[in-house]
């Protein structure tokens, strides 16, 4: 059970006020990465399925599904490839407070933290990391990454033309 308090500052698209949300969540995390941060090998899988119920109904009021799949492989001790796929979907009744949020340097270069909000998204990333041979005070890396994805508010808006990419 969680209680959400939304206040309007400006704009529209969500209902202001207090709301209680009861959720039943199934979560699975499998993490075989050898270290955090800067893993050199391993996999990371995070799956979440949530159903929310109103206090008066036994039928779910909305659902959400989220998946994050990552792999890390290092070649010749210095060259690391790190592909990542994240995706999420929810139904049309998912309230604003429970919708997916994306952005920030850890998820999508060029966007502020939680800049994108919506009910459906796909994000693919490919990172290459080079570990410098000389160790200064600590390990030093050069790490370009490309992000490619999209966020949609409604399933009818899902379209490959809305995909965008960033490089950092």
Short mmCIF file of C-alpha atoms in Angstrom, two decimals:
data_model
loop_
_atom_site.label_atom_id
_atom_site.label_comp_id
_atom_site.label_asym_id
_atom_site.label_seq_id
_atom_site.Cartn_x
_atom_site.Cartn_y
_atom_site.Cartn_z
CA UNK A 1 0.00 0.00 0.00
CA UNK A 2 1.36 3.41 -0.94
CA UNK A 3 -0.18 6.83 -0.74
CA UNK A 4 0.53 9.34 -3.50
CA UNK A 5 0.01 13.09 -3.12
CA UNK A 6 0.00 15.05 -6.40
CA UNK A 7 -0.17 18.83 -6.43
CA UNK A 8 -0.66 20.88 -9.54
CA UNK A 9 2.02 23.43 -10.32
CA UNK A 10 1.17 24.07 -13.94
CA UNK A 11 -0.06 22.16 -16.96
CA UNK A 12 -2.50 19.29 -17.09
CA UNK A 13 -2.68 15.61 -17.86
CA UNK A 14 -2.98 14.20 -14.36
CA UNK A 15 -5.43 14.39 -11.50
CA UNK A 16 -4.21 16.30 -8.44
CA UNK A 17 -4.99 15.01 -4.95
CA UNK A 18 -4.26 12.10 -2.63
CA UNK A 19 -4.62 8.50 -3.77
CA UNK A 20 -3.91 5.15 -2.14
CA UNK A 21 -2.57 2.41 -4.38
CA UNK A 22 -2.47 -1.27 -3.37
CA UNK A 23 -0.06 -3.28 -5.52
CA UNK A 24 0.92 -6.89 -5.83
CA UNK A 25 4.40 -7.05 -7.35
CA UNK A 26 6.42 -9.99 -8.67
CA UNK A 27 10.11 -9.15 -9.03
CA UNK A 28 13.08 -11.18 -10.20
CA UNK A 29 16.69 -9.99 -10.19
CA UNK A 30 19.60 -12.09 -11.44
CA UNK A 31 23.00 -10.40 -11.15
CA UNK A 32 26.19 -12.24 -12.11
CA UNK A 33 28.33 -9.14 -12.65
CA UNK A 34 31.78 -9.46 -11.16
CA UNK A 35 31.76 -5.95 -9.65
CA UNK A 36 29.92 -2.64 -9.44
CA UNK A 37 30.64 -0.13 -10.86
CA UNK A 38 32.61 -0.91 -14.01
CA UNK A 39 31.80 -4.59 -14.30
CA UNK A 40 34.12 -6.57 -16.53
CA UNK A 41 31.91 -9.59 -17.09
CA UNK A 42 28.51 -10.92 -16.19
CA UNK A 43 24.81 -10.47 -16.77
CA UNK A 44 22.08 -8.45 -15.09
CA UNK A 45 18.38 -9.25 -15.51
CA UNK A 46 15.65 -7.35 -13.68
CA UNK A 47 11.98 -8.23 -14.33
CA UNK A 48 8.97 -6.66 -12.59
CA UNK A 49 5.25 -7.31 -13.01
CA UNK A 50 2.85 -5.24 -10.87
CA UNK A 51 -0.92 -5.26 -10.54
CA UNK A 52 -2.70 -2.51 -8.67
CA UNK A 53 -6.03 -2.87 -6.93
CA UNK A 54 -8.41 -0.24 -5.66
CA UNK A 55 -9.70 -0.70 -2.14
CA UNK A 56 -13.22 -1.53 -3.30
CA UNK A 57 -12.53 -3.83 -6.27
CA UNK A 58 -11.06 -7.28 -6.57
CA UNK A 59 -10.22 -6.77 -10.25
CA UNK A 60 -6.88 -5.08 -11.03
CA UNK A 61 -7.17 -1.36 -11.81
CA UNK A 62 -3.91 -1.28 -13.80
CA UNK A 63 -0.78 -3.32 -14.51
CA UNK A 64 2.87 -2.61 -15.29
CA UNK A 65 5.64 -4.74 -16.75
CA UNK A 66 9.32 -3.72 -16.75
CA UNK A 67 12.41 -5.53 -18.05
CA UNK A 68 16.08 -4.61 -17.93
CA UNK A 69 18.61 -6.93 -19.59
CA UNK A 70 22.36 -6.22 -19.55
CA UNK A 71 25.49 -8.09 -20.54
CA UNK A 72 29.13 -7.21 -19.91
CA UNK A 73 32.06 -8.79 -21.75
CA UNK A 74 35.73 -7.80 -21.55
CA UNK A 75 38.25 -8.66 -24.26
CA UNK A 76 42.01 -8.54 -23.69
CA UNK A 77 41.57 -7.07 -20.19
CA UNK A 78 41.00 -3.51 -21.46
CA UNK A 79 38.11 -3.51 -23.96
CA UNK A 80 34.63 -3.92 -22.46
CA UNK A 81 31.32 -4.10 -24.34
CA UNK A 82 28.13 -3.42 -22.40
CA UNK A 83 24.84 -3.74 -24.34
CA UNK A 84 21.61 -2.99 -22.46
CA UNK A 85 17.92 -3.30 -23.28
CA UNK A 86 15.19 -1.76 -21.12
CA UNK A 87 11.48 -1.88 -21.88
CA UNK A 88 8.26 -1.25 -20.07
CA UNK A 89 4.56 -1.33 -20.75
CA UNK A 90 1.44 -0.59 -18.75
CA UNK A 91 -2.23 -0.22 -19.50
CA UNK A 92 -4.22 2.92 -20.26
CA UNK A 93 -5.44 3.22 -16.65
CA UNK A 94 -1.96 3.60 -15.16
CA UNK A 95 -2.01 6.87 -13.21
CA UNK A 96 0.58 9.58 -13.78
CA UNK A 97 2.35 8.82 -10.51
CA UNK A 98 2.97 5.20 -11.57
CA UNK A 99 4.09 5.80 -15.16
CA UNK A 100 7.65 5.11 -16.31
CA UNK A 101 10.30 7.83 -16.09
CA UNK A 102 13.53 7.95 -18.07
CA UNK A 103 16.48 10.29 -18.34
CA UNK A 104 19.82 11.19 -16.84
CA UNK A 105 23.36 10.14 -17.56
CA UNK A 106 22.91 6.59 -16.23
CA UNK A 107 19.92 5.89 -18.52
CA UNK A 108 19.76 8.27 -21.47
CA UNK A 109 22.42 10.84 -22.36
CA UNK A 110 21.15 14.31 -23.19
CA UNK A 111 18.03 14.12 -21.00
CA UNK A 112 17.52 15.41 -17.48
CA UNK A 113 16.66 12.93 -14.72
CA UNK A 114 13.14 11.57 -15.30
CA UNK A 115 12.57 13.96 -18.21
CA UNK A 116 10.45 11.50 -20.19
CA UNK A 117 7.21 10.17 -18.67
CA UNK A 118 4.91 7.63 -20.29
CA UNK A 119 3.19 4.27 -20.19
CA UNK A 120 5.36 2.48 -22.77
CA UNK A 121 9.06 2.69 -23.56
CA UNK A 122 12.00 0.96 -25.18
CA UNK A 123 15.62 1.92 -24.60
CA UNK A 124 18.67 0.22 -26.09
CA UNK A 125 22.23 1.19 -25.24
CA UNK A 126 25.66 0.07 -26.33
CA UNK A 127 28.65 1.15 -24.28
CA UNK A 128 32.31 0.58 -25.09
CA UNK A 129 34.73 1.04 -22.21
CA UNK A 130 38.51 1.22 -22.51
CA UNK A 131 40.61 0.86 -19.35
CA UNK A 132 43.84 2.85 -19.59
CA UNK A 133 47.02 0.79 -19.03
CA UNK A 134 48.52 3.24 -16.53
CA UNK A 135 46.77 3.48 -13.22
CA UNK A 136 46.70 6.98 -11.82
CA UNK A 137 45.25 7.06 -8.31
CA UNK A 138 42.51 4.67 -9.48
CA UNK A 139 41.46 2.86 -12.67
CA UNK A 140 40.74 5.31 -15.50
CA UNK A 141 38.35 4.65 -18.38
CA UNK A 142 37.27 6.13 -21.69
CA UNK A 143 33.66 5.17 -22.25
CA UNK A 144 31.49 6.27 -25.19
CA UNK A 145 27.87 5.08 -25.23
CA UNK A 146 25.01 5.32 -27.71
CA UNK A 147 21.40 5.29 -26.52
CA UNK A 148 18.44 4.63 -28.81
CA UNK A 149 14.83 4.55 -27.72
CA UNK A 150 11.41 6.11 -27.34
CA UNK A 151 8.70 6.80 -24.77
CA UNK A 152 4.97 6.83 -25.48
CA UNK A 153 1.97 7.89 -23.38
CA UNK A 154 -0.52 5.74 -25.30
CA UNK A 155 -0.12 2.41 -27.12
CA UNK A 156 -1.71 3.92 -30.23
CA UNK A 157 1.24 6.35 -30.41
CA UNK A 158 3.84 3.56 -30.61
CA UNK A 159 5.76 4.28 -33.79
CA UNK A 160 9.37 3.78 -34.90
CA UNK A 161 9.43 7.42 -36.11
CA UNK A 162 9.42 8.57 -32.47
CA UNK A 163 12.74 6.87 -31.72
CA UNK A 164 15.67 9.14 -30.97
CA UNK A 165 19.34 8.56 -30.28
CA UNK A 166 22.03 10.18 -28.20
CA UNK A 167 25.77 9.75 -27.89
CA UNK A 168 27.91 10.58 -24.89
#
